[in-house]
CSV table of C-alpha atoms and ligand atoms in Angstrom, one decimal:
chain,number,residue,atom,x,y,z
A,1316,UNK,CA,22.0,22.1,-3.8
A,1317,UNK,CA,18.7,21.4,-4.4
A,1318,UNK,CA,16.0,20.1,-1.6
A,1319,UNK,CA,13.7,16.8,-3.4
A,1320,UNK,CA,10.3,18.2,-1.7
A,1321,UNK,CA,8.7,14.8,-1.0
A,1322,UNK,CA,5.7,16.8,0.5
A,1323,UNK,CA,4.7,19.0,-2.1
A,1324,UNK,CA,5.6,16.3,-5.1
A,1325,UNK,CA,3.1,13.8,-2.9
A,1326,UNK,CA,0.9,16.4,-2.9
A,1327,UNK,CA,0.2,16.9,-6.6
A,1328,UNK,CA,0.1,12.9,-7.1
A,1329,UNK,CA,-2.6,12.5,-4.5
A,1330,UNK,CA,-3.9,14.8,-6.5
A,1331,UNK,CA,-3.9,13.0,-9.9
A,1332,UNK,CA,-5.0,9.8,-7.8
A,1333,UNK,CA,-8.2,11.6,-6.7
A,1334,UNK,CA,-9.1,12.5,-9.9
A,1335,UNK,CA,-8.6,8.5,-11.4
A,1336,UNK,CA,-10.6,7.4,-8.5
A,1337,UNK,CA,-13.5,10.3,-9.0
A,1338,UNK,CA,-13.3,8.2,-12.2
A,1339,UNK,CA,-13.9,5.3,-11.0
A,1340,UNK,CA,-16.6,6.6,-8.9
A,1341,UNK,CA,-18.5,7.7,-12.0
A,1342,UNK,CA,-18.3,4.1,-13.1
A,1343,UNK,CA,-20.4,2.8,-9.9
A,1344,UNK,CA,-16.9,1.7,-8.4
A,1345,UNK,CA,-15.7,3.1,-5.0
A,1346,UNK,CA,-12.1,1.6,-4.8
A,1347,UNK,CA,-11.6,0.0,-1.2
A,1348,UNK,CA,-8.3,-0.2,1.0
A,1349,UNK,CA,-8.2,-3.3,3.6
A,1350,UNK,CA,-5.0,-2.7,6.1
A,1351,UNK,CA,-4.4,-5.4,8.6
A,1352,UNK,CA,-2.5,-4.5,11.7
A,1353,UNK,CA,-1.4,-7.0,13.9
A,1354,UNK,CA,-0.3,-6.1,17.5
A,1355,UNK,CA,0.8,-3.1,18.8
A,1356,UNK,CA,4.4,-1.5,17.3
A,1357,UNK,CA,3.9,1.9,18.0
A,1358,UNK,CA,5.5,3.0,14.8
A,1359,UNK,CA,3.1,1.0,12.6
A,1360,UNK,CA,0.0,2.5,14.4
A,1361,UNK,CA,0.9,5.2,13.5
A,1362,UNK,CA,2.1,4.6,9.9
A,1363,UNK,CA,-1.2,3.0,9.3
A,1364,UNK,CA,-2.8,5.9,10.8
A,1365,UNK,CA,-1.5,8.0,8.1
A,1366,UNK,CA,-2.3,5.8,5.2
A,1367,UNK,CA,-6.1,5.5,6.4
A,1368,UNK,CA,-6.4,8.8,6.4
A,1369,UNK,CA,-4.6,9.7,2.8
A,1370,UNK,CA,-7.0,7.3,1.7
A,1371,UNK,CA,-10.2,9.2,2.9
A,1372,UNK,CA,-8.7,12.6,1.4
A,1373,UNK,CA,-8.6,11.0,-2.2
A,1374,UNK,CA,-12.2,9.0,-1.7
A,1375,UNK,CA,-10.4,5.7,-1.1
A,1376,UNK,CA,-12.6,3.8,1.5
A,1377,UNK,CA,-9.8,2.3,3.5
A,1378,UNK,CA,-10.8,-0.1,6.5
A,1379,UNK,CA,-8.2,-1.1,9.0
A,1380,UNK,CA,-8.8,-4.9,10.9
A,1381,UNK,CA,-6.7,-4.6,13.6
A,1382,UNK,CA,-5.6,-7.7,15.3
A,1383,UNK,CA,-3.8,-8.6,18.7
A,1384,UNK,CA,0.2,-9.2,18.9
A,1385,UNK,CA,-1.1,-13.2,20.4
A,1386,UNK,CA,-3.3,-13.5,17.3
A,1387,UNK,CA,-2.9,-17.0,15.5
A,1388,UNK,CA,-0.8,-17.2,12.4
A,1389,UNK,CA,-4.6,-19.0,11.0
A,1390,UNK,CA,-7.2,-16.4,11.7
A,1391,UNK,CA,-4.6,-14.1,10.1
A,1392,UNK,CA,-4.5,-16.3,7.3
A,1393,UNK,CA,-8.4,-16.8,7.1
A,1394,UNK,CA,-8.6,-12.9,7.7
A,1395,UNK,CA,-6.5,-12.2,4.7
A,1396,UNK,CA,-8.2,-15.2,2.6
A,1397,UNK,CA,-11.5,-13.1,2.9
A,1398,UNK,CA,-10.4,-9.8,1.6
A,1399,UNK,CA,-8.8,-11.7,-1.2
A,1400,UNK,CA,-12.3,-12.9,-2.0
A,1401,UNK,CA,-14.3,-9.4,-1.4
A,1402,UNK,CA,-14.8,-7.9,-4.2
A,1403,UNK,CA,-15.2,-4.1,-2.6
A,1404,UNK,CA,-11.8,-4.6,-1.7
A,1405,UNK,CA,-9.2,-3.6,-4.3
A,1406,UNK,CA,-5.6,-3.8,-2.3
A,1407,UNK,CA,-4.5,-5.5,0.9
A,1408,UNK,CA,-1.6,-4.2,3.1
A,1409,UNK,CA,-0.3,-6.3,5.5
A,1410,UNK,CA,1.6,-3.9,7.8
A,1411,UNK,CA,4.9,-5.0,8.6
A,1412,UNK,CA,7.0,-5.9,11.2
A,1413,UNK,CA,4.6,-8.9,12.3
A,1414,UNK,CA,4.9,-9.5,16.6
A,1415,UNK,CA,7.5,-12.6,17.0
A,1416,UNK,CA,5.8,-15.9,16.0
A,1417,UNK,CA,4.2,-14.6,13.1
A,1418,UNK,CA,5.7,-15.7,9.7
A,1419,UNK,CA,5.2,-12.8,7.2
A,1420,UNK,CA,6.3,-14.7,4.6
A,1421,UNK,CA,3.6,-17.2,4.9
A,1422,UNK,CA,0.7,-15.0,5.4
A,1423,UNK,CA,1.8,-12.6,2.2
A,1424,UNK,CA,1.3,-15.2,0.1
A,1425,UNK,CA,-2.6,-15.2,0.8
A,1426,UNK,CA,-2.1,-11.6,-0.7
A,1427,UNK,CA,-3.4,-12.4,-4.7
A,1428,UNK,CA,-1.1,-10.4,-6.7
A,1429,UNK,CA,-3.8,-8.4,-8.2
A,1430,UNK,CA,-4.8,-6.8,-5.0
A,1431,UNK,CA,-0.5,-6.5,-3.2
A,1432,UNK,CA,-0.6,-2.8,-3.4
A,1433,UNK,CA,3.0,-3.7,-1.2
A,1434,UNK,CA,4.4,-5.6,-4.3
A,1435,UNK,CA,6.1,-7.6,-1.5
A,1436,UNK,CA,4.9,-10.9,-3.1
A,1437,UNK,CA,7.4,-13.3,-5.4
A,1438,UNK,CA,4.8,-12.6,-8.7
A,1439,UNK,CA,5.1,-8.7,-8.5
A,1440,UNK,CA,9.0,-8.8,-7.3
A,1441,UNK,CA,9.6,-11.9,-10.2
A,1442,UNK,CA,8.5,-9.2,-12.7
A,1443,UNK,CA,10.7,-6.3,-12.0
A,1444,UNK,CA,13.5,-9.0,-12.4
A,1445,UNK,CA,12.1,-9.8,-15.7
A,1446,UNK,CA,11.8,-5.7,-16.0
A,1447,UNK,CA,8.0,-6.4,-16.7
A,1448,UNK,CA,5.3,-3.9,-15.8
A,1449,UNK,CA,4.2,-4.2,-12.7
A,1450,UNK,CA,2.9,-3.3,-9.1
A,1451,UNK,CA,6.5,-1.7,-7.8
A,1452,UNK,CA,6.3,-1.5,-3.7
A,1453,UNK,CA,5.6,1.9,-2.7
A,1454,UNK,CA,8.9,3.2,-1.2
A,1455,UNK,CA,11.7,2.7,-4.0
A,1456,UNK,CA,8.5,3.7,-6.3
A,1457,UNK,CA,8.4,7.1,-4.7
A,1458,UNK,CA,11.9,7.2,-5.2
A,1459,UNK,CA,12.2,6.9,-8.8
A,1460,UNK,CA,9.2,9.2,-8.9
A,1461,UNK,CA,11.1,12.0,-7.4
A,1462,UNK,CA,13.8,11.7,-9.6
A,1463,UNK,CA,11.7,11.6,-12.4
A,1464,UNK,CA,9.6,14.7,-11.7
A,1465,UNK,CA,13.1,16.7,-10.7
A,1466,UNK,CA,13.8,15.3,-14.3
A,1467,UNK,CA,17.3,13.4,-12.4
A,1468,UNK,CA,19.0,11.4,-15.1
A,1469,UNK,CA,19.6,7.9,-14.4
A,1470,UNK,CA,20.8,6.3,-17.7
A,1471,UNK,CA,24.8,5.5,-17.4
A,1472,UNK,CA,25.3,6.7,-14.2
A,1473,UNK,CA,26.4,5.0,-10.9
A,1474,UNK,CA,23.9,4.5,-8.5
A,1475,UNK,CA,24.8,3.2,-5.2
A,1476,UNK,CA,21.8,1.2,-3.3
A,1477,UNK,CA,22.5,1.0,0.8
A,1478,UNK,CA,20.4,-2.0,2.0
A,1479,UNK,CA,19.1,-5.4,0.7
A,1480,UNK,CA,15.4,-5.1,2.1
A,1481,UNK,CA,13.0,-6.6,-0.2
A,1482,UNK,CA,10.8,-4.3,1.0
A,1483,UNK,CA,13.5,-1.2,-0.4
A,1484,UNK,CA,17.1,-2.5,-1.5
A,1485,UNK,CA,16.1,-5.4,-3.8
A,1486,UNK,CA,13.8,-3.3,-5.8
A,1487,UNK,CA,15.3,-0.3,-5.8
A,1488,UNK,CA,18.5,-1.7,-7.3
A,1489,UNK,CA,16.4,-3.6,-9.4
A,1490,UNK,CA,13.9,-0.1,-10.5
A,1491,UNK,CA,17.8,1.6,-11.4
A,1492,UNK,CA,19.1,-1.3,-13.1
A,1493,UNK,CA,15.9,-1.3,-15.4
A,1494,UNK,CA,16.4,2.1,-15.8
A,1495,UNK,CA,20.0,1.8,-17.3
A,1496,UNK,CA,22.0,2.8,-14.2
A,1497,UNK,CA,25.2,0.9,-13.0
A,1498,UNK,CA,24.2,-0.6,-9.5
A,1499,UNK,CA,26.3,-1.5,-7.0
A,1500,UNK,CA,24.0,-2.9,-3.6
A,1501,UNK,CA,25.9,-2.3,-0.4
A,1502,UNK,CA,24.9,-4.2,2.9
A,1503,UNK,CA,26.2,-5.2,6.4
A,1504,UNK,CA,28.8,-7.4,5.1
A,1505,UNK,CA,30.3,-4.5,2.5
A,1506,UNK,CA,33.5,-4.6,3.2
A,1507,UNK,CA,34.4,-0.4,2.8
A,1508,UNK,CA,31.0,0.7,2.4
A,1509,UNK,CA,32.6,4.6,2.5
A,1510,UNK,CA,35.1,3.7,-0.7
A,1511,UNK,CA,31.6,2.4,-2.6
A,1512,UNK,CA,29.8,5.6,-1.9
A,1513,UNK,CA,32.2,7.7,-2.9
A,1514,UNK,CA,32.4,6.2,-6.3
A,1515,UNK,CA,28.3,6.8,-6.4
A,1516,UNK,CA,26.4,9.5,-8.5
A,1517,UNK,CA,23.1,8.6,-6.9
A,1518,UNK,CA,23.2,7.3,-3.4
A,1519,UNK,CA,19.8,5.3,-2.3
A,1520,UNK,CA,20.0,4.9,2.2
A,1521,UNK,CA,18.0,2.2,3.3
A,1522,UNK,CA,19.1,1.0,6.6
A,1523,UNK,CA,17.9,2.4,9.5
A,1524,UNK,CA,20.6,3.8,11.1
A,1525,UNK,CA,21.0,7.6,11.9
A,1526,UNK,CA,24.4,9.3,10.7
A,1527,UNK,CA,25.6,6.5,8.5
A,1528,UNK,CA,26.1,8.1,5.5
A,1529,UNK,CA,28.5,11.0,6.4
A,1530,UNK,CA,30.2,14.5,4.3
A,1531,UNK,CA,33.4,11.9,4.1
A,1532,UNK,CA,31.6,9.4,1.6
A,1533,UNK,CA,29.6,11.6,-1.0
A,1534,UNK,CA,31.4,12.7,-4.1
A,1535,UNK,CA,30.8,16.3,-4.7
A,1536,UNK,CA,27.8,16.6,-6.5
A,1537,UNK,CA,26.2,13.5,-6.1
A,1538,UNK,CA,22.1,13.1,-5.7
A,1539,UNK,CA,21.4,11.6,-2.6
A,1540,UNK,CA,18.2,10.2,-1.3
A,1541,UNK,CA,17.6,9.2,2.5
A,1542,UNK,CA,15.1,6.1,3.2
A,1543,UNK,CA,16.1,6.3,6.3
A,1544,UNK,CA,13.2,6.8,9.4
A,1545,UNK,CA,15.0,6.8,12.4
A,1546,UNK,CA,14.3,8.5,16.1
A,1547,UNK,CA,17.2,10.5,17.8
A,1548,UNK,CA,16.3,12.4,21.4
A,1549,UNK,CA,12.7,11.9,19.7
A,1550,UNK,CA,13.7,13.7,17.1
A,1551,UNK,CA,13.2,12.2,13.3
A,1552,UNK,CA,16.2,11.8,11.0
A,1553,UNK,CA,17.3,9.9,8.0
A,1554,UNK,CA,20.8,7.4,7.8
A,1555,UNK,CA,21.9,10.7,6.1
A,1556,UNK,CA,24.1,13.4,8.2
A,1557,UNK,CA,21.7,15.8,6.7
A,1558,UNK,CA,24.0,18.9,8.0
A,1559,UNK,CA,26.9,18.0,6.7
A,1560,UNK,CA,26.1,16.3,3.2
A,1561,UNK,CA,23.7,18.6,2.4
A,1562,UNK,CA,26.1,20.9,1.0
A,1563,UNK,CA,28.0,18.6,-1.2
A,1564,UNK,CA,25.3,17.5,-3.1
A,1565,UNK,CA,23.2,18.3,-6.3
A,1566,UNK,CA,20.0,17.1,-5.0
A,1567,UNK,CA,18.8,15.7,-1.6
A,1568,UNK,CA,15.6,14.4,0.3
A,1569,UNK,CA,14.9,15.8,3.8
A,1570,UNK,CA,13.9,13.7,6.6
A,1571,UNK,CA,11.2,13.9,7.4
A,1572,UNK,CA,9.4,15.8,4.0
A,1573,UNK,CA,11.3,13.6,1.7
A,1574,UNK,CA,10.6,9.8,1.0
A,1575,UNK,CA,8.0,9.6,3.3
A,1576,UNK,CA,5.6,11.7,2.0
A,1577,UNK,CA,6.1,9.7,-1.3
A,1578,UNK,CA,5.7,6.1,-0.3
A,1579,UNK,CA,2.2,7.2,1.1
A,1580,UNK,CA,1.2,8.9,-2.5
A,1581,UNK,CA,2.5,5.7,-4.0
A,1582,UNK,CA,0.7,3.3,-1.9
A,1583,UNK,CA,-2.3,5.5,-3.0
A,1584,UNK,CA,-1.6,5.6,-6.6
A,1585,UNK,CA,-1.1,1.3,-6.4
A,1586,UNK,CA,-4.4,0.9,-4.5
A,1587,UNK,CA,-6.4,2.9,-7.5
A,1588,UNK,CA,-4.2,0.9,-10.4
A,1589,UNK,CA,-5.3,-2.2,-8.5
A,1590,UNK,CA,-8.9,-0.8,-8.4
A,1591,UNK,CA,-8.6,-0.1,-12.7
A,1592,UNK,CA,-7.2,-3.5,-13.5
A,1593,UNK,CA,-10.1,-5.2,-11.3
A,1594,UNK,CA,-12.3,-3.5,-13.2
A,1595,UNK,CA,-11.1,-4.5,-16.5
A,1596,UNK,CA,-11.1,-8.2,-14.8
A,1597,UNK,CA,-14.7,-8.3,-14.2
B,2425,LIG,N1,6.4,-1.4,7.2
B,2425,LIG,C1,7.3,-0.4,6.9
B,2425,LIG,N2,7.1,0.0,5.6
B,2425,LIG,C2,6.0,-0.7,5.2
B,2425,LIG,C3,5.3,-0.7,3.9
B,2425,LIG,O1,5.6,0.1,3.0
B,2425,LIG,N3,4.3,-1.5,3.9
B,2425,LIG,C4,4.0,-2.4,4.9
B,2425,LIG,N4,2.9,-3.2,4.7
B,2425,LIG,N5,4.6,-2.4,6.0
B,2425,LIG,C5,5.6,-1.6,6.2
């Protein structure tokens, strides 16, 4: 079995970003992150906490408007509107969940799809239907980058994706599909979600719920990759029982070291291919 070191793989892209956006630098162009945070989820303080300051080790200038959880749905909307039209800024992030009364929906389509580092919005996600290159959102894009640099065929084989999230599910069958695999997307209705999984020869967790994806439903062998972030006793773990799959596998992520790390190094690397196509644009 072999561990998928999110940590160190992020660490050598964040190193290939900073030297694109030293590039860019040269040119007279210092590539700009605006994250909006609305309310006050300690999880996406935090999150956002950690982006900000991946942005400042690669020489991203990354400012975070931070808004209250009884802000209006408008000066959200004018907020984003703004940044659209700033041209020191290269990506917006909406961080996500929204507090209740908020419609995400509504106010990431004032994201222009030449500055949704997320790829949450219909143009960048209508694409990767087509199979068009495009912005990818950062999570299943740190996925297929793992398996990529562990050199993980995908061509022919059966990929199983846990979870219908268009933030993870949706494009991650959709990123396996393009790349030849047979997908099968499991969700809450599946009816024998364990039967599925055993059929699978990569196993994509999305869900968000700790020890669902036990020994009992991984064919020996299989590549298995945890998107889960979940907190047990305080303790961070994946939808993956770690302990026991672990050994039945070829390759698997840890939680935490695993995804994570990659969706961060992703978001990075979206931010600075925003920040080159501008460029071109203007
Ligand atoms: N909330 C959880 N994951 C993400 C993400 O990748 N982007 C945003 N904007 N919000 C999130």
């Amino acid at each position: 079995m072999t561990l998928l070191d999110g940590k160190q793989t992020a660490a050598k892209i964040r190193e290939e970003v900073a030297l694109r956006v030293r590039a860019l630098q040269r040119l007279g162009r210092t590539v700009g992150l605006a994250v909006v945070l609305v309310g006050d989820d300690p999880a996406s303080a935090i999150y956002v906490r950690n982006k900000a300051r991946a942005c400042e080790e690669v020489g991203i200038r990354s400012v975070v408007y931070t808004r209250p959880a009884q802000a209006m749905e408008g000066e959200i909307a004018a907020l984003l509107d703004a940044l659209a039209a700033d041209s020191s800024v290269d990506g917006i992030l909406l961080q996500l969940p929204l507090p209740a009364g908020l419609n995400a929906d509504a106010l990431l389509a004032h994201i222009p799809p030449e500055k949704d580092v997320d790829a949450f919005g219909a143009y960048h996600l209508g694409a990767l239907v087509r199979g068009e290159r495009s912005m990818v959102a950062c999570t299943p894009l740190g996925v297929m980058e793992l398996l990529h640099r562990y050199q993980i065929g995908i061509a022919g084989r059966h990929a199983v994706v846990v979870g219908r999230s268009v933030i993870v599910g949706k494009p991650m069958a959709l990123l396996l599909l393009n790349a030849d695999a047979t997908v099968t997307v499991c969700h809450s209705k599946t009816r024998d979600l364990r039967a599925e999984c055993l059929r699978a020869d990569i196993i994509v967790s999305a869900v968000g719920h700790a020890g669902l994806i036990g020994a009992d439903m991984v064919k020996e062998g299989a590549v298995v990759i945890d998107v889960g972030m979940n907190r047990v006793n305080g303790k961070l773990c994946g939808d993956v029982d770690f302990a026991a799959v672990a050994p039945k596998c070829s390759y698997i992520t840890p939680v935490p070291g695993g995804v994570g790390p990659m969706t961060v190094a992703m978001l990075l690397q979206n931010v600075c291919s925003c920040a080159e196509g501008n460029l071109t644009r203007k």
